[in-house]
Tab-separated table of C-alpha atoms in Angstrom:
chain	number	residue	atom	x	y	z
A	137	MET	CA	27.777	-58.869	101.767
A	138	ARG	CA	29.895	-60.215	99.083
A	139	LYS	CA	30.402	-58.466	95.846
A	140	SER	CA	28.949	-61.114	93.620
A	141	ALA	CA	25.644	-61.082	95.737
A	142	LEU	CA	25.369	-57.460	95.093
A	143	PRO	CA	22.817	-56.076	92.751
A	144	ARG	CA	24.449	-55.434	89.317
A	145	GLY	CA	24.017	-51.945	89.376
A	146	LEU	CA	26.121	-51.814	92.481
A	147	ARG	CA	28.486	-54.340	91.469
A	148	ASN	CA	28.895	-52.076	88.262
A	149	CYS	CA	29.101	-48.809	90.297
A	150	ASN	CA	26.189	-47.879	88.194
A	151	PRO	CA	23.385	-47.764	90.340
A	152	GLY	CA	21.084	-46.516	87.318
A	153	ASN	CA	21.893	-49.331	85.044
A	154	ILE	CA	22.876	-46.978	82.493
A	155	ARG	CA	23.625	-49.295	79.448
A	156	ARG	CA	26.460	-49.002	77.194
A	157	SER	CA	26.876	-46.731	74.614
A	158	ARG	CA	29.024	-44.282	72.658
A	159	VAL	CA	28.405	-41.848	75.413
A	160	ARG	CA	31.236	-41.282	78.080
A	161	TYR	CA	30.922	-40.244	81.386
A	162	GLU	CA	33.694	-38.980	83.654
A	163	GLY	CA	34.842	-41.958	85.679
A	164	GLU	CA	33.403	-44.530	83.625
A	165	VAL	CA	35.688	-47.726	83.201
A	166	THR	CA	36.503	-48.308	79.686
A	167	PRO	CA	36.073	-50.732	78.417
A	168	SER	CA	32.974	-52.023	80.426
A	169	GLN	CA	33.544	-55.667	81.626
A	170	ASP	CA	29.558	-55.786	81.628
A	171	ALA	CA	28.290	-57.059	78.520
A	172	ALA	CA	25.235	-54.866	78.518
A	173	PHE	CA	25.935	-51.901	81.149
A	174	LYS	CA	28.624	-49.142	81.842
A	175	GLN	CA	30.905	-49.639	84.897
A	176	PHE	CA	32.164	-46.546	86.706
A	177	ASN	CA	35.109	-46.288	88.784
A	178	SER	CA	32.815	-45.487	91.962
A	179	MET	CA	29.221	-45.046	93.128
A	180	ALA	CA	29.771	-41.157	93.280
A	181	TYR	CA	30.866	-41.401	89.286
A	182	GLY	CA	27.753	-43.692	88.926
A	183	TYR	CA	25.338	-41.177	90.250
A	184	ARG	CA	26.942	-38.092	88.502
A	185	ALA	CA	26.220	-39.924	85.566
A	186	ILE	CA	22.742	-40.209	86.104
A	187	PHE	CA	22.638	-36.698	87.174
A	188	VAL	CA	24.476	-35.725	83.899
A	189	LEU	CA	21.945	-37.684	81.885
A	190	LEU	CA	18.978	-36.199	83.488
A	191	TYR	CA	20.189	-33.014	82.729
A	192	THR	CA	20.836	-33.569	78.980
A	193	TYR	CA	17.219	-35.197	78.970
A	194	GLN	CA	16.075	-31.781	80.013
A	195	HIS	CA	18.505	-29.267	78.123
A	196	ARG	CA	18.496	-31.090	74.834
A	197	HIS	CA	15.052	-33.057	74.691
A	198	GLY	CA	13.002	-30.475	76.739
A	199	LEU	CA	11.988	-33.496	79.379
A	200	ASP	CA	11.135	-31.406	82.323
A	201	THR	CA	8.902	-34.111	84.566
A	202	ILE	CA	9.455	-37.395	85.974
A	203	ALA	CA	7.161	-39.023	83.979
A	204	LYS	CA	8.796	-37.650	80.942
A	205	MET	CA	12.432	-38.219	81.820
A	206	LEU	CA	11.637	-41.762	82.936
A	207	GLY	CA	9.511	-42.517	79.842
A	208	ARG	CA	12.640	-42.127	78.039
A	209	TYR	CA	15.090	-43.630	80.767
A	210	ALA	CA	13.132	-46.616	81.257
A	211	PRO	CA	11.166	-47.379	78.060
A	212	LYS	CA	8.093	-49.595	78.014
A	213	ASN	CA	9.943	-52.071	75.751
A	214	GLU	CA	12.392	-52.966	78.911
A	215	ASN	CA	10.468	-51.942	81.986
A	216	ASP	CA	7.197	-51.216	83.640
A	217	THR	CA	7.632	-47.789	82.934
A	218	SER	CA	4.279	-46.397	84.819
A	219	ALA	CA	5.324	-48.672	87.901
A	220	TYR	CA	9.108	-47.045	87.625
A	221	ILE	CA	7.694	-43.571	87.298
A	222	ALA	CA	4.931	-43.984	90.107
A	223	ALA	CA	7.618	-45.328	92.348
A	224	VAL	CA	10.239	-42.650	92.094
A	225	ALA	CA	7.342	-40.304	92.418
A	226	GLU	CA	6.417	-41.923	95.729
A	227	ARG	CA	9.912	-42.250	97.185
A	228	SER	CA	11.235	-38.684	95.912
A	229	GLY	CA	8.247	-36.924	96.842
A	230	VAL	CA	8.233	-35.082	93.566
A	231	PRO	CA	4.887	-35.586	91.909
A	232	ALA	CA	5.237	-37.257	88.494
A	233	THR	CA	3.908	-34.523	86.437
A	234	SER	CA	5.370	-31.531	88.338
A	235	HIS	CA	7.705	-29.425	86.337
A	236	ILE	CA	11.361	-29.876	87.523
A	237	THR	CA	14.580	-28.055	86.694
A	238	ALA	CA	17.632	-30.773	86.550
A	239	THR	CA	19.857	-28.262	88.386
A	240	ASN	CA	17.969	-28.002	91.513
A	241	LYS	CA	19.845	-29.836	94.062
A	242	ASP	CA	16.897	-30.315	96.475
A	243	VAL	CA	14.655	-32.036	93.697
A	244	MET	CA	17.385	-33.836	91.911
A	245	ILE	CA	18.807	-35.830	94.901
A	246	PRO	CA	15.709	-37.350	95.942
A	247	ILE	CA	14.785	-38.463	92.616
A	248	VAL	CA	18.064	-40.005	91.656
A	249	ALA	CA	18.418	-41.797	95.188
A	250	ALA	CA	14.929	-43.166	94.500
A	251	MET	CA	15.934	-44.321	90.974
A	252	SER	CA	18.575	-45.956	92.534
A	253	ALA	CA	16.393	-47.962	95.078
A	254	VAL	CA	13.905	-48.932	92.163
A	255	GLU	CA	17.021	-50.411	90.120
A	256	ASN	CA	18.872	-52.044	92.853
A	257	GLY	CA	16.226	-53.079	95.069
A	258	VAL	CA	18.146	-51.329	98.140
A	259	PRO	CA	17.904	-47.769	99.437
A	260	ALA	CA	20.870	-45.609	97.788
A	261	VAL	CA	23.767	-44.404	100.152
A	262	MET	CA	23.106	-40.725	100.435
A	263	ARG	CA	26.513	-39.860	101.167
A	264	ASP	CA	27.706	-41.387	97.306
A	265	VAL	CA	24.597	-39.437	95.696
A	266	GLU	CA	25.380	-36.473	97.452
A	267	GLU	CA	28.966	-36.769	96.158
A	268	GLY	CA	27.855	-37.655	92.508
A	269	TRP	CA	25.625	-34.350	92.811
A	270	ARG	CA	28.467	-32.364	93.938
A	271	MET	CA	30.477	-33.561	91.151
A	272	PHE	CA	27.629	-32.845	88.524
A	273	ILE	CA	27.293	-29.457	89.709
A	274	GLU	CA	30.496	-28.473	89.787
A	275	ASP	CA	31.179	-29.772	86.271
A	276	TYR	CA	27.918	-27.931	85.160
A	277	ARG	CA	28.774	-24.323	86.780
A	278	ALA	CA	32.257	-24.830	84.803
A	279	LYS	CA	30.184	-25.505	81.619
A	280	ARG	CA	31.772	-29.006	81.315
A	281	VAL	CA	28.430	-30.737	80.769
C-alpha cells in the first residue's frame, strides 16, 4: 500500500491520532507537518505516546476504566464516544467499566491495539504495539514518565 493511501494515523506514525499540543513525547517529530495531529519517528514511538497518555489519565486524573479514559481521549464533540468505548472493550476483551491499571501489560496492550484499530480501520501490528509498551514501561520504571 502506498504511504499516501494509508490512514492518517499510520502515515503520521501516530496510531492513536493524538492531537498537536504543548505536551512533547519522546520520538515526536517537531514541528509536525500535519496541521492537527502529532507525528512520530516510528510506530513504536506513537504507541509509546498512547501508553504514556493513558497512564497520565490514570495517574493525574484518576481515570481507571476504558469508559473514563476514552471519555476524555475521544470526547463527544469529536467522536461517537459510546461506540468508540464499546468497540475498544469488545476488541480488547476488557469490560468498559472494569477497573484497570495503566501499568498492567496484559490489559493495556490489547486496549491500545484496539484503540489503534478503531482509529485507523485496520488491525494494529502487534510487534509495534509491544515495542511501544517496552519503551513506556522502561521509562516508567526509571521514573521518566
